[in-house]
Amino acid sequence: MKPKLIIILFAIGGLINSPQIYAQQYNQELIDSLIKNSTQTQVAKASKFLISGFTTFNGKFSNNQSTFSDVGFTPILLWKPHEKILVEVEMETAIMGNATNIELGYADASFFVNKYLTIRAGKFLAPFGIFQDRLHPSWINKLPTVPLANGEDELAFGPVSEIGFDFRGGAQIGASKINYSFFVSNNAALITDPAIPSKQGTLSYGNVDVQSKKLSYGGRVGLLPIENSSLEIGFSYRYGNVGDTSYNYKSVKAAMYAVDFSYINPIDIIKGTLDIKAQWNKANIDNASYLDPGDPTGSTWYTFDNKRTSFFSQAAYRPTMSQSKFLKKTELVFRYAGFNPPTGAKDLQEIRQYTYGINYWFNWRTAFKAAYQSEKNNNAIFIQIAVGF
Protein backbone atom coordinates (compact mmCIF):
# COMPACT_ATOMS: atom_id res chain seq x y z
CA MET A 1 0.00 0.00 0.00
CA LYS A 2 1.31 3.45 -0.91
CA PRO A 3 2.50 5.59 2.05
CA LYS A 4 0.26 8.55 1.09
CA LEU A 5 -2.79 6.26 1.01
CA ILE A 6 -1.89 4.91 4.47
CA ILE A 7 -1.72 8.45 5.82
CA ILE A 8 -5.14 9.25 4.37
CA LEU A 9 -6.66 6.06 5.87
CA PHE A 10 -5.20 6.87 9.31
CA ALA A 11 -6.67 10.35 9.06
CA ILE A 12 -10.09 8.92 8.20
CA GLY A 13 -9.82 6.50 11.15
CA GLY A 14 -9.04 9.38 13.45
CA LEU A 15 -12.08 11.22 12.18
CA ILE A 16 -14.42 8.28 12.88
CA ASN A 17 -13.07 7.56 16.37
CA SER A 18 -12.86 11.15 17.60
CA PRO A 19 -15.72 12.11 20.02
CA GLN A 20 -15.29 15.85 19.63
CA ILE A 21 -17.50 17.49 17.00
CA TYR A 22 -15.03 20.30 16.41
CA ALA A 23 -12.33 17.72 15.71
CA GLN A 24 -14.44 16.32 12.86
CA GLN A 25 -14.21 19.63 11.00
CA TYR A 26 -10.47 19.87 11.66
CA ASN A 27 -9.80 16.30 10.49
CA GLN A 28 -11.96 16.79 7.38
CA GLU A 29 -9.90 19.82 6.44
CA LEU A 30 -6.75 17.75 7.02
CA ILE A 31 -8.08 14.92 4.83
CA ASP A 32 -9.03 17.36 2.06
CA SER A 33 -5.56 18.88 2.25
CA LEU A 34 -3.84 15.48 2.10
CA ILE A 35 -5.93 14.36 -0.87
CA LYS A 36 -5.35 17.66 -2.69
CA ASN A 37 -1.57 17.55 -2.15
CA SER A 38 -1.40 13.91 -3.22
CA THR A 39 -3.43 14.57 -6.38
CA GLN A 40 -1.42 17.67 -7.33
CA THR A 41 1.83 15.74 -6.92
CA GLN A 42 0.60 12.91 -9.13
CA VAL A 43 -0.62 15.35 -11.80
CA ALA A 44 2.67 17.24 -11.70
CA LYS A 45 4.64 14.05 -12.17
CA ALA A 46 2.64 13.04 -15.25
CA SER A 47 2.27 16.52 -16.74
CA LYS A 48 4.75 18.68 -18.66
CA PHE A 49 4.31 22.34 -19.56
CA LEU A 50 6.46 24.60 -21.74
CA ILE A 51 6.17 28.17 -23.04
CA SER A 52 7.89 28.71 -26.38
CA GLY A 53 7.37 31.07 -29.30
CA PHE A 54 9.00 34.01 -31.06
CA THR A 55 9.03 37.78 -31.21
CA THR A 56 9.58 40.00 -34.24
CA PHE A 57 10.43 43.62 -35.03
CA ASN A 58 10.10 44.80 -38.65
CA GLY A 59 10.90 47.83 -40.76
CA LYS A 60 9.97 48.72 -44.34
CA PHE A 61 11.51 51.46 -46.49
CA SER A 62 10.25 52.36 -49.97
CA ASN A 63 9.49 55.43 -52.06
CA ASN A 64 6.01 55.60 -50.56
CA GLN A 65 6.65 54.42 -47.03
CA SER A 66 9.35 54.39 -44.38
CA THR A 67 8.22 52.90 -41.12
CA PHE A 68 8.99 50.55 -38.27
CA SER A 69 5.92 48.40 -37.91
CA ASP A 70 4.54 44.95 -37.24
CA VAL A 71 6.01 44.49 -33.80
CA GLY A 72 4.85 41.02 -32.85
CA PHE A 73 4.97 38.64 -29.92
CA THR A 74 3.80 35.08 -30.49
CA PRO A 75 3.80 32.79 -27.45
CA ILE A 76 3.30 29.07 -28.00
CA LEU A 77 1.97 27.05 -25.06
CA LEU A 78 2.78 23.34 -25.00
CA TRP A 79 1.14 21.09 -22.41
CA LYS A 80 1.57 17.35 -22.15
CA PRO A 81 -0.91 16.07 -19.56
CA HIS A 82 -0.22 12.48 -20.53
CA GLU A 83 2.59 10.70 -22.32
CA LYS A 84 0.29 10.15 -25.31
CA ILE A 85 -1.39 13.58 -25.40
CA LEU A 86 -0.01 16.98 -26.42
CA VAL A 87 -1.92 20.27 -26.40
CA GLU A 88 -0.45 23.21 -28.33
CA VAL A 89 -1.72 26.78 -28.60
CA GLU A 90 -0.25 29.72 -30.54
CA MET A 91 -1.41 33.25 -29.76
CA GLU A 92 -0.44 35.91 -32.31
CA THR A 93 -0.17 39.43 -30.92
CA ALA A 94 0.94 42.35 -33.06
CA ILE A 95 0.79 46.15 -33.12
CA MET A 96 -1.19 47.37 -36.13
CA GLY A 97 -1.30 51.17 -36.21
CA ASN A 98 -2.49 52.31 -32.79
CA ALA A 99 -4.16 49.00 -31.96
CA THR A 100 -2.90 45.66 -30.70
CA ASN A 101 -4.39 42.68 -32.50
CA ILE A 102 -4.64 39.27 -30.85
CA GLU A 103 -5.44 36.20 -32.93
CA LEU A 104 -5.48 32.49 -32.32
CA GLY A 105 -2.85 31.07 -34.65
CA TYR A 106 -3.65 27.47 -33.83
CA ALA A 107 -5.01 25.40 -30.95
CA ASP A 108 -5.11 21.64 -31.16
CA ALA A 109 -4.74 18.44 -29.19
CA SER A 110 -2.68 15.51 -30.47
CA PHE A 111 -3.04 11.87 -29.48
CA PHE A 112 -0.02 9.66 -30.18
CA VAL A 113 -1.52 6.33 -31.22
CA ASN A 114 1.84 4.71 -32.03
CA LYS A 115 5.11 5.62 -33.73
CA TYR A 116 3.38 5.60 -37.13
CA LEU A 117 0.22 7.60 -36.35
CA THR A 118 -0.74 10.78 -34.49
CA ILE A 119 -4.30 12.15 -34.49
CA ARG A 120 -4.83 15.93 -34.13
CA ALA A 121 -8.08 17.79 -33.56
CA GLY A 122 -8.77 21.52 -33.46
CA LYS A 123 -7.21 24.37 -35.40
CA PHE A 124 -3.83 23.28 -36.77
CA LEU A 125 -1.31 24.56 -39.32
CA ALA A 126 -2.33 23.51 -42.80
CA PRO A 127 -0.33 20.56 -44.19
CA PHE A 128 -0.37 22.01 -47.70
CA GLY A 129 3.15 22.49 -49.05
CA ILE A 130 5.95 23.30 -46.64
CA PHE A 131 5.80 27.01 -45.82
CA GLN A 132 2.91 27.29 -43.36
CA ASP A 133 3.51 24.00 -41.59
CA ARG A 134 7.29 24.32 -41.24
CA LEU A 135 8.78 27.66 -42.27
CA HIS A 136 6.40 30.48 -41.31
CA PRO A 137 7.82 31.47 -37.86
CA SER A 138 10.01 34.55 -38.27
CA TRP A 139 13.06 32.93 -36.66
CA ILE A 140 12.82 30.05 -39.19
CA ASN A 141 11.84 31.99 -42.31
CA LYS A 142 15.07 33.05 -44.04
CA LEU A 143 13.71 36.41 -45.23
CA PRO A 144 11.73 39.24 -43.57
CA THR A 145 8.85 38.74 -46.02
CA VAL A 146 6.55 35.85 -46.84
CA PRO A 147 6.83 34.17 -50.28
CA LEU A 148 4.38 35.52 -52.83
CA ALA A 149 0.94 33.80 -52.65
CA ASN A 150 1.74 32.16 -49.30
CA GLY A 151 0.23 34.84 -47.07
CA GLU A 152 -3.37 35.64 -46.16
CA ASP A 153 -4.33 37.97 -49.04
CA GLU A 154 -6.30 37.31 -52.25
CA LEU A 155 -3.27 35.69 -53.90
CA ALA A 156 -2.97 32.95 -51.27
CA PHE A 157 -2.96 29.29 -52.25
CA GLY A 158 -4.33 27.21 -49.44
CA PRO A 159 -5.13 28.24 -45.87
CA VAL A 160 -2.71 29.11 -43.10
CA SER A 161 -4.58 26.72 -40.82
CA GLU A 162 -7.33 24.11 -40.96
CA ILE A 163 -10.16 23.44 -38.49
CA GLY A 164 -10.95 19.74 -38.18
CA PHE A 165 -9.09 16.44 -37.77
CA ASP A 166 -5.63 15.50 -39.00
CA PHE A 167 -3.99 12.07 -39.19
CA ARG A 168 -0.22 12.21 -39.54
CA GLY A 169 2.88 10.08 -39.13
CA GLY A 170 5.81 8.54 -40.92
CA ALA A 171 7.70 5.33 -41.58
CA GLN A 172 11.09 3.98 -42.60
CA ILE A 173 11.21 2.31 -46.02
CA GLY A 174 14.64 0.76 -46.39
CA ALA A 175 17.15 3.60 -46.43
CA SER A 176 14.39 6.07 -47.30
CA LYS A 177 11.66 7.64 -45.17
CA ILE A 178 8.11 8.75 -45.81
CA ASN A 179 5.85 11.12 -43.89
CA TYR A 180 2.18 11.89 -44.35
CA SER A 181 -0.61 14.14 -43.13
CA PHE A 182 -4.27 13.66 -44.13
CA PHE A 183 -7.04 15.92 -42.89
CA VAL A 184 -10.79 16.56 -42.90
CA SER A 185 -11.69 20.20 -42.29
CA ASN A 186 -14.11 23.07 -42.78
CA ASN A 187 -14.53 24.38 -46.29
CA ALA A 188 -13.09 27.54 -47.72
CA ALA A 189 -15.54 30.23 -48.86
CA LEU A 190 -15.79 31.57 -52.41
CA ILE A 191 -15.57 35.38 -52.55
CA THR A 192 -18.13 36.92 -54.95
CA ASP A 193 -18.33 40.55 -53.74
CA PRO A 194 -18.17 42.91 -56.76
CA ALA A 195 -16.89 45.70 -54.49
CA ILE A 196 -13.50 43.94 -54.47
CA PRO A 197 -12.90 42.90 -58.11
CA SER A 198 -9.45 41.41 -57.49
CA LYS A 199 -10.93 38.98 -54.95
CA GLN A 200 -13.83 37.71 -57.02
CA GLY A 201 -13.35 34.00 -57.56
CA THR A 202 -10.73 33.70 -54.81
CA LEU A 203 -11.14 31.85 -51.52
CA SER A 204 -11.39 32.88 -47.90
CA TYR A 205 -9.97 30.42 -45.39
CA GLY A 206 -10.18 29.79 -41.69
CA ASN A 207 -13.88 30.55 -41.35
CA VAL A 208 -15.44 28.62 -38.48
CA ASP A 209 -18.95 28.98 -39.94
CA VAL A 210 -19.24 26.24 -42.53
CA GLN A 211 -20.48 27.51 -45.91
CA SER A 212 -21.50 24.08 -47.21
CA LYS A 213 -23.00 20.91 -45.78
CA LYS A 214 -19.94 18.99 -46.98
CA LEU A 215 -16.37 19.13 -45.65
CA SER A 216 -13.01 19.53 -47.35
CA TYR A 217 -10.30 16.91 -47.33
CA GLY A 218 -6.69 16.58 -48.43
CA GLY A 219 -3.17 16.22 -47.17
CA ARG A 220 0.48 15.95 -47.97
CA VAL A 221 2.89 13.05 -48.53
CA GLY A 222 6.64 13.62 -48.25
CA LEU A 223 9.40 11.32 -49.48
CA LEU A 224 12.96 11.50 -48.15
CA PRO A 225 14.89 9.23 -50.56
CA ILE A 226 18.42 9.81 -49.20
CA GLU A 227 19.60 8.05 -46.06
CA ASN A 228 20.73 11.26 -44.31
CA SER A 229 17.30 12.88 -44.94
CA SER A 230 18.89 15.93 -46.59
CA LEU A 231 16.40 15.83 -49.49
CA GLU A 232 12.59 15.81 -49.31
CA ILE A 233 9.99 15.96 -52.06
CA GLY A 234 6.37 16.55 -51.11
CA PHE A 235 2.97 16.34 -52.83
CA SER A 236 -0.14 18.10 -51.47
CA TYR A 237 -3.83 18.10 -52.36
CA ARG A 238 -6.96 19.86 -51.06
CA TYR A 239 -10.53 19.47 -52.34
CA GLY A 240 -13.97 20.63 -51.25
CA ASN A 241 -17.09 22.68 -51.86
CA VAL A 242 -16.47 26.42 -51.60
CA GLY A 243 -19.74 28.01 -52.71
CA ASP A 244 -22.48 29.10 -50.34
CA THR A 245 -25.96 27.58 -50.35
CA SER A 246 -27.37 30.02 -52.91
CA TYR A 247 -28.43 28.73 -56.33
CA ASN A 248 -25.56 30.39 -58.23
CA TYR A 249 -22.72 28.95 -56.17
CA LYS A 250 -23.87 25.92 -54.19
CA SER A 251 -22.13 23.43 -56.53
CA VAL A 252 -18.80 25.30 -56.89
CA LYS A 253 -15.81 23.22 -55.85
CA ALA A 254 -12.08 23.89 -55.60
CA ALA A 255 -9.14 21.53 -56.08
CA MET A 256 -5.64 22.64 -55.13
CA TYR A 257 -2.31 20.96 -55.74
CA ALA A 258 1.25 21.61 -54.58
CA VAL A 259 4.67 20.11 -55.16
CA ASP A 260 7.47 21.09 -52.80
CA PHE A 261 11.20 20.51 -52.63
CA SER A 262 13.61 20.83 -49.70
CA TYR A 263 17.35 20.24 -49.56
CA ILE A 264 19.72 21.19 -46.75
CA ASN A 265 23.24 19.85 -46.37
CA PRO A 266 26.78 21.00 -45.49
CA ILE A 267 28.99 20.73 -48.62
CA ASP A 268 32.77 20.62 -48.31
CA ILE A 269 33.53 22.09 -51.71
CA ILE A 270 31.70 25.34 -50.91
CA LYS A 271 32.82 25.35 -47.25
CA GLY A 272 29.31 25.85 -45.97
CA THR A 273 25.68 24.79 -45.73
CA LEU A 274 23.32 25.03 -48.68
CA ASP A 275 19.58 25.30 -47.95
CA ILE A 276 17.15 25.13 -50.89
CA LYS A 277 13.37 25.37 -50.66
CA ALA A 278 10.83 25.46 -53.49
CA GLN A 279 7.09 25.07 -53.97
CA TRP A 280 4.70 25.14 -56.93
CA ASN A 281 0.93 25.60 -56.41
CA LYS A 282 -2.09 25.26 -58.65
CA ALA A 283 -5.75 25.99 -57.94
CA ASN A 284 -8.67 24.83 -60.10
CA ILE A 285 -11.91 26.49 -59.02
CA ASP A 286 -15.11 25.65 -60.86
CA ASN A 287 -16.28 28.37 -63.22
CA ALA A 288 -19.02 30.59 -61.85
CA SER A 289 -20.74 33.86 -62.81
CA TYR A 290 -19.95 37.07 -60.98
CA LEU A 291 -21.51 40.52 -61.05
CA ASP A 292 -19.43 42.79 -63.27
CA PRO A 293 -18.00 45.58 -61.06
CA GLY A 294 -17.74 47.81 -64.14
CA ASP A 295 -21.52 47.89 -64.61
CA PRO A 296 -23.11 50.55 -62.34
CA THR A 297 -26.55 48.99 -62.85
CA GLY A 298 -25.41 45.73 -61.23
CA SER A 299 -27.12 43.63 -63.89
CA THR A 300 -24.19 42.35 -65.96
CA TRP A 301 -22.58 39.01 -65.19
CA TYR A 302 -19.23 37.68 -66.37
CA THR A 303 -17.22 34.50 -65.97
CA PHE A 304 -13.64 33.33 -66.48
CA ASP A 305 -11.55 30.17 -66.44
CA ASN A 306 -10.64 30.15 -62.75
CA LYS A 307 -7.26 28.41 -62.81
CA ARG A 308 -4.23 30.05 -61.23
CA THR A 309 -0.68 29.04 -60.32
CA SER A 310 2.11 30.35 -58.13
CA PHE A 311 5.62 29.32 -57.16
CA PHE A 312 8.67 30.25 -55.14
CA SER A 313 12.23 28.99 -55.11
CA GLN A 314 14.74 29.99 -52.47
CA ALA A 315 18.42 29.31 -51.90
CA ALA A 316 20.43 30.18 -48.79
CA TYR A 317 24.17 29.79 -48.26
CA ARG A 318 25.98 30.05 -44.93
CA PRO A 319 29.78 29.49 -44.73
CA THR A 320 29.59 27.29 -41.66
CA MET A 321 33.08 25.84 -42.29
CA SER A 322 34.80 29.23 -42.41
CA GLN A 323 37.55 30.06 -39.92
CA SER A 324 35.99 33.50 -39.37
CA LYS A 325 33.42 33.65 -36.55
CA PHE A 326 31.68 36.55 -38.30
CA LEU A 327 31.35 34.76 -41.65
CA LYS A 328 30.12 31.57 -39.97
CA LYS A 329 27.16 33.54 -38.63
CA THR A 330 26.41 35.33 -41.91
CA GLU A 331 23.93 33.97 -44.45
CA LEU A 332 23.11 34.99 -48.03
CA VAL A 333 19.58 34.36 -49.33
CA PHE A 334 17.85 34.70 -52.69
CA ARG A 335 14.19 34.01 -53.48
CA TYR A 336 12.34 34.12 -56.80
CA ALA A 337 8.54 33.97 -56.72
CA GLY A 338 5.72 34.34 -59.20
CA PHE A 339 1.94 34.43 -59.56
CA ASN A 340 -0.04 33.64 -62.71
CA PRO A 341 -3.67 34.84 -62.55
CA PRO A 342 -6.68 33.32 -64.31
CA THR A 343 -7.32 34.61 -67.80
CA GLY A 344 -10.17 37.10 -67.70
CA ALA A 345 -10.07 37.81 -63.95
CA LYS A 346 -10.59 41.44 -62.89
CA ASP A 347 -7.71 43.56 -61.56
CA LEU A 348 -5.23 40.68 -61.38
CA GLN A 349 -1.91 40.65 -63.22
CA GLU A 350 1.08 38.39 -63.55
CA ILE A 351 3.64 39.08 -60.83
CA ARG A 352 7.34 38.29 -60.64
CA GLN A 353 9.19 39.00 -57.42
CA TYR A 354 12.94 38.93 -56.59
CA THR A 355 14.19 39.12 -53.00
CA TYR A 356 17.87 39.43 -52.03
CA GLY A 357 18.74 39.05 -48.36
CA ILE A 358 21.57 38.88 -45.87
CA ASN A 359 21.22 37.56 -42.34
CA TYR A 360 23.41 37.60 -39.26
CA TRP A 361 22.68 34.84 -36.74
CA PHE A 362 23.62 35.74 -33.16
CA ASN A 363 22.70 32.18 -32.23
CA TRP A 364 20.61 29.41 -33.78
CA ARG A 365 17.30 31.18 -33.06
CA THR A 366 18.15 34.91 -33.08
CA ALA A 367 18.80 36.76 -36.33
CA PHE A 368 19.03 40.22 -37.86
CA LYS A 369 17.79 40.21 -41.47
CA ALA A 370 18.00 42.78 -44.24
CA ALA A 371 16.50 42.29 -47.70
CA TYR A 372 15.79 44.15 -50.92
CA GLN A 373 12.60 43.05 -52.65
CA SER A 374 12.08 43.91 -56.32
CA GLU A 375 8.64 43.78 -57.87
CA LYS A 376 7.11 45.82 -60.70
CA ASN A 377 6.34 49.30 -59.29
CA ASN A 378 6.72 47.94 -55.76
CA ASN A 379 10.36 47.86 -54.64
CA ALA A 380 11.30 48.06 -50.97
CA ILE A 381 13.98 47.38 -48.35
CA PHE A 382 12.99 45.31 -45.33
CA ILE A 383 14.74 44.72 -42.03
CA GLN A 384 13.76 42.35 -39.27
CA ILE A 385 14.95 41.19 -35.88
CA ALA A 386 13.57 37.74 -35.05
CA VAL A 387 14.05 35.91 -31.77
CA GLY A 388 12.78 32.41 -31.01
CA PHE A 389 12.46 31.26 -27.42
XYZ file of C-alpha atoms in Angstrom:
389
model
C 0.000 0.000 0.000
C 1.309 3.448 -0.912
C 2.498 5.594 2.054
C 0.256 8.549 1.091
C -2.795 6.259 1.015
C -1.891 4.906 4.470
C -1.719 8.453 5.816
C -5.137 9.253 4.370
C -6.659 6.057 5.874
C -5.203 6.868 9.307
C -6.669 10.354 9.060
C -10.090 8.917 8.203
C -9.815 6.496 11.146
C -9.036 9.376 13.452
C -12.079 11.218 12.179
C -14.420 8.275 12.879
C -13.070 7.556 16.373
C -12.863 11.148 17.602
C -15.719 12.108 20.024
C -15.290 15.852 19.628
C -17.503 17.487 16.999
C -15.026 20.303 16.414
C -12.330 17.721 15.708
C -14.444 16.317 12.858
C -14.210 19.625 11.002
C -10.467 19.866 11.661
C -9.795 16.300 10.487
C -11.959 16.789 7.382
C -9.897 19.816 6.439
C -6.751 17.750 7.023
C -8.078 14.922 4.835
C -9.026 17.356 2.055
C -5.556 18.875 2.250
C -3.842 15.479 2.095
C -5.928 14.356 -0.873
C -5.346 17.659 -2.688
C -1.574 17.549 -2.150
C -1.399 13.913 -3.217
C -3.430 14.574 -6.378
C -1.424 17.669 -7.330
C 1.828 15.740 -6.919
C 0.604 12.911 -9.135
C -0.620 15.351 -11.801
C 2.665 17.244 -11.700
C 4.637 14.049 -12.170
C 2.643 13.035 -15.249
C 2.266 16.525 -16.745
C 4.752 18.681 -18.656
C 4.310 22.336 -19.563
C 6.465 24.598 -21.744
C 6.169 28.174 -23.035
C 7.886 28.711 -26.376
C 7.373 31.071 -29.302
C 9.004 34.007 -31.063
C 9.029 37.783 -31.213
C 9.581 40.005 -34.241
C 10.428 43.624 -35.033
C 10.097 44.803 -38.649
C 10.904 47.831 -40.763
C 9.970 48.716 -44.340
C 11.509 51.455 -46.493
C 10.252 52.362 -49.973
C 9.491 55.432 -52.064
C 6.012 55.597 -50.563
C 6.651 54.421 -47.025
C 9.352 54.395 -44.375
C 8.218 52.896 -41.122
C 8.988 50.554 -38.270
C 5.918 48.398 -37.914
C 4.535 44.954 -37.243
C 6.014 44.494 -33.797
C 4.846 41.022 -32.854
C 4.973 38.642 -29.924
C 3.796 35.082 -30.487
C 3.796 32.789 -27.452
C 3.301 29.066 -27.999
C 1.969 27.053 -25.064
C 2.782 23.337 -24.995
C 1.137 21.094 -22.415
C 1.573 17.354 -22.153
C -0.912 16.073 -19.555
C -0.223 12.478 -20.525
C 2.585 10.696 -22.318
C 0.291 10.147 -25.313
C -1.393 13.581 -25.396
C -0.007 16.984 -26.424
C -1.924 20.273 -26.396
C -0.446 23.215 -28.332
C -1.724 26.781 -28.598
C -0.245 29.716 -30.536
C -1.414 33.254 -29.761
C -0.436 35.907 -32.307
C -0.168 39.425 -30.916
C 0.943 42.355 -33.055
C 0.789 46.152 -33.119
C -1.193 47.374 -36.127
C -1.300 51.172 -36.212
C -2.492 52.306 -32.794
C -4.163 49.002 -31.960
C -2.898 45.665 -30.697
C -4.390 42.676 -32.498
C -4.643 39.269 -30.849
C -5.439 36.204 -32.933
C -5.480 32.487 -32.324
C -2.847 31.073 -34.655
C -3.654 27.471 -33.826
C -5.010 25.398 -30.949
C -5.108 21.639 -31.164
C -4.744 18.445 -29.189
C -2.682 15.508 -30.471
C -3.037 11.872 -29.479
C -0.018 9.656 -30.178
C -1.516 6.332 -31.222
C 1.837 4.711 -32.028
C 5.111 5.616 -33.730
C 3.381 5.597 -37.126
C 0.223 7.599 -36.353
C -0.744 10.783 -34.493
C -4.296 12.151 -34.486
C -4.826 15.929 -34.133
C -8.077 17.793 -33.562
C -8.769 21.524 -33.456
C -7.211 24.365 -35.403
C -3.829 23.279 -36.771
C -1.307 24.562 -39.319
C -2.329 23.506 -42.804
C -0.331 20.559 -44.186
C -0.368 22.012 -47.701
C 3.146 22.489 -49.050
C 5.951 23.301 -46.643
C 5.796 27.009 -45.822
C 2.915 27.285 -43.358
C 3.505 24.000 -41.589
C 7.285 24.322 -41.242
C 8.782 27.659 -42.268
C 6.400 30.482 -41.310
C 7.821 31.474 -37.857
C 10.006 34.553 -38.266
C 13.056 32.926 -36.663
C 12.817 30.054 -39.189
C 11.837 31.990 -42.315
C 15.074 33.052 -44.042
C 13.711 36.409 -45.226
C 11.730 39.238 -43.570
C 8.849 38.740 -46.019
C 6.549 35.845 -46.844
C 6.826 34.174 -50.283
C 4.376 35.524 -52.826
C 0.935 33.805 -52.648
C 1.744 32.164 -49.300
C 0.228 34.843 -47.072
C -3.372 35.639 -46.164
C -4.330 37.969 -49.036
C -6.300 37.314 -52.247
C -3.272 35.687 -53.902
C -2.966 32.954 -51.270
C -2.963 29.291 -52.254
C -4.327 27.212 -49.445
C -5.133 28.235 -45.869
C -2.714 29.109 -43.100
C -4.580 26.716 -40.824
C -7.333 24.107 -40.963
C -10.160 23.441 -38.494
C -10.949 19.738 -38.184
C -9.092 16.439 -37.767
C -5.632 15.496 -38.995
C -3.987 12.072 -39.194
C -0.222 12.213 -39.542
C 2.876 10.084 -39.126
C 5.807 8.535 -40.920
C 7.700 5.329 -41.576
C 11.091 3.980 -42.603
C 11.209 2.308 -46.023
C 14.640 0.760 -46.392
C 17.150 3.595 -46.428
C 14.393 6.074 -47.302
C 11.660 7.643 -45.174
C 8.113 8.754 -45.810
C 5.855 11.118 -43.886
C 2.179 11.885 -44.353
C -0.605 14.136 -43.129
C -4.267 13.665 -44.127
C -7.043 15.920 -42.892
C -10.790 16.556 -42.900
C -11.688 20.196 -42.287
C -14.107 23.067 -42.782
C -14.531 24.377 -46.291
C -13.087 27.541 -47.721
C -15.536 30.235 -48.855
C -15.791 31.571 -52.407
C -15.572 35.385 -52.552
C -18.125 36.917 -54.946
C -18.333 40.548 -53.741
C -18.168 42.914 -56.764
C -16.890 45.698 -54.494
C -13.496 43.936 -54.467
C -12.895 42.902 -58.111
C -9.447 41.407 -57.494
C -10.934 38.980 -54.947
C -13.829 37.710 -57.024
C -13.355 33.995 -57.562
C -10.729 33.702 -54.813
C -11.137 31.848 -51.524
C -11.393 32.884 -47.896
C -9.974 30.416 -45.395
C -10.177 29.787 -41.691
C -13.883 30.547 -41.346
C -15.442 28.616 -38.482
C -18.951 28.980 -39.936
C -19.238 26.242 -42.532
C -20.482 27.508 -45.912
C -21.499 24.076 -47.210
C -22.998 20.907 -45.779
C -19.940 18.990 -46.976
C -16.373 19.127 -45.646
C -13.012 19.535 -47.354
C -10.301 16.905 -47.327
C -6.693 16.579 -48.430
C -3.171 16.224 -47.166
C 0.484 15.946 -47.973
C 2.890 13.050 -48.535
C 6.637 13.623 -48.247
C 9.400 11.325 -49.482
C 12.964 11.495 -48.151
C 14.887 9.228 -50.556
C 18.415 9.812 -49.201
C 19.600 8.049 -46.064
C 20.731 11.264 -44.313
C 17.302 12.880 -44.942
C 18.889 15.932 -46.594
C 16.399 15.829 -49.491
C 12.590 15.815 -49.311
C 9.986 15.957 -52.061
C 6.367 16.550 -51.114
C 2.971 16.336 -52.827
C -0.139 18.102 -51.467
C -3.830 18.103 -52.355
C -6.962 19.860 -51.063
C -10.531 19.472 -52.336
C -13.973 20.632 -51.247
C -17.090 22.678 -51.856
C -16.467 26.415 -51.601
C -19.741 28.011 -52.712
C -22.485 29.103 -50.337
C -25.962 27.582 -50.354
C -27.371 30.024 -52.910
C -28.428 28.729 -56.331
C -25.564 30.386 -58.231
C -22.721 28.955 -56.166
C -23.869 25.918 -54.189
C -22.127 23.432 -56.526
C -18.800 25.300 -56.894
C -15.810 23.217 -55.845
C -12.080 23.886 -55.597
C -9.143 21.532 -56.081
C -5.637 22.640 -55.132
C -2.311 20.956 -55.744
C 1.247 21.609 -54.577
C 4.673 20.108 -55.164
C 7.466 21.092 -52.798
C 11.200 20.507 -52.626
C 13.608 20.833 -49.705
C 17.352 20.245 -49.561
C 19.722 21.188 -46.747
C 23.237 19.851 -46.371
C 26.784 20.996 -45.493
C 28.989 20.733 -48.617
C 32.771 20.616 -48.307
C 33.528 22.091 -51.714
C 31.697 25.343 -50.908
C 32.819 25.348 -47.249
C 29.311 25.848 -45.972
C 25.683 24.787 -45.730
C 23.317 25.034 -48.677
C 19.580 25.299 -47.945
C 17.152 25.134 -50.892
C 13.370 25.369 -50.658
C 10.832 25.461 -53.490
C 7.093 25.073 -53.967
C 4.696 25.145 -56.930
C 0.932 25.602 -56.407
C -2.088 25.256 -58.651
C -5.752 25.991 -57.940
C -8.669 24.825 -60.098
C -11.909 26.489 -59.023
C -15.114 25.651 -60.856
C -16.282 28.366 -63.222
C -19.020 30.594 -61.853
C -20.740 33.855 -62.812
C -19.949 37.069 -60.977
C -21.513 40.517 -61.052
C -19.425 42.789 -63.268
C -17.999 45.580 -61.057
C -17.744 47.810 -64.139
C -21.517 47.891 -64.606
C -23.105 50.547 -62.343
C -26.550 48.986 -62.846
C -25.409 45.734 -61.233
C -27.122 43.634 -63.886
C -24.194 42.351 -65.963
C -22.575 39.014 -65.189
C -19.231 37.679 -66.366
C -17.218 34.496 -65.969
C -13.639 33.330 -66.476
C -11.547 30.168 -66.435
C -10.641 30.154 -62.755
C -7.262 28.412 -62.809
C -4.231 30.045 -61.228
C -0.678 29.036 -60.319
C 2.115 30.349 -58.131
C 5.622 29.317 -57.160
C 8.666 30.250 -55.144
C 12.230 28.987 -55.114
C 14.743 29.988 -52.472
C 18.424 29.310 -51.902
C 20.434 30.179 -48.786
C 24.173 29.787 -48.257
C 25.984 30.046 -44.933
C 29.778 29.492 -44.731
C 29.586 27.289 -41.660
C 33.078 25.841 -42.293
C 34.797 29.233 -42.412
C 37.550 30.062 -39.918
C 35.990 33.496 -39.370
C 33.417 33.645 -36.555
C 31.677 36.551 -38.296
C 31.351 34.757 -41.648
C 30.119 31.573 -39.968
C 27.161 33.544 -38.632
C 26.413 35.327 -41.910
C 23.935 33.969 -44.449
C 23.105 34.988 -48.033
C 19.577 34.358 -49.326
C 17.846 34.704 -52.691
C 14.190 34.010 -53.476
C 12.343 34.115 -56.801
C 8.537 33.967 -56.718
C 5.718 34.336 -59.202
C 1.940 34.432 -59.558
C -0.035 33.645 -62.710
C -3.673 34.839 -62.554
C -6.685 33.321 -64.306
C -7.315 34.614 -67.800
C -10.169 37.102 -67.703
C -10.073 37.808 -63.950
C -10.595 41.437 -62.894
C -7.708 43.561 -61.560
C -5.227 40.679 -61.378
C -1.908 40.650 -63.221
C 1.077 38.386 -63.548
C 3.644 39.077 -60.826
C 7.343 38.286 -60.635
C 9.193 39.004 -57.420
C 12.941 38.933 -56.588
C 14.187 39.115 -53.000
C 17.873 39.435 -52.033
C 18.743 39.052 -48.362
C 21.574 38.884 -45.870
C 21.216 37.556 -42.341
C 23.405 37.602 -39.264
C 22.679 34.840 -36.740
C 23.625 35.737 -33.163
C 22.696 32.179 -32.233
C 20.608 29.410 -33.775
C 17.298 31.182 -33.063
C 18.152 34.906 -33.082
C 18.797 36.761 -36.334
C 19.032 40.217 -37.865
C 17.794 40.209 -41.468
C 17.999 42.783 -44.241
C 16.495 42.291 -47.696
C 15.793 44.149 -50.923
C 12.603 43.047 -52.654
C 12.077 43.912 -56.321
C 8.638 43.782 -57.867
C 7.115 45.823 -60.697
C 6.337 49.301 -59.289
C 6.718 47.942 -55.761
C 10.360 47.861 -54.640
C 11.303 48.064 -50.968
C 13.977 47.383 -48.355
C 12.986 45.307 -45.329
C 14.737 44.721 -42.034
C 13.762 42.348 -39.274
C 14.951 41.190 -35.879
C 13.569 37.741 -35.046
C 14.048 35.908 -31.773
C 12.782 32.406 -31.006
C 12.456 31.262 -27.420
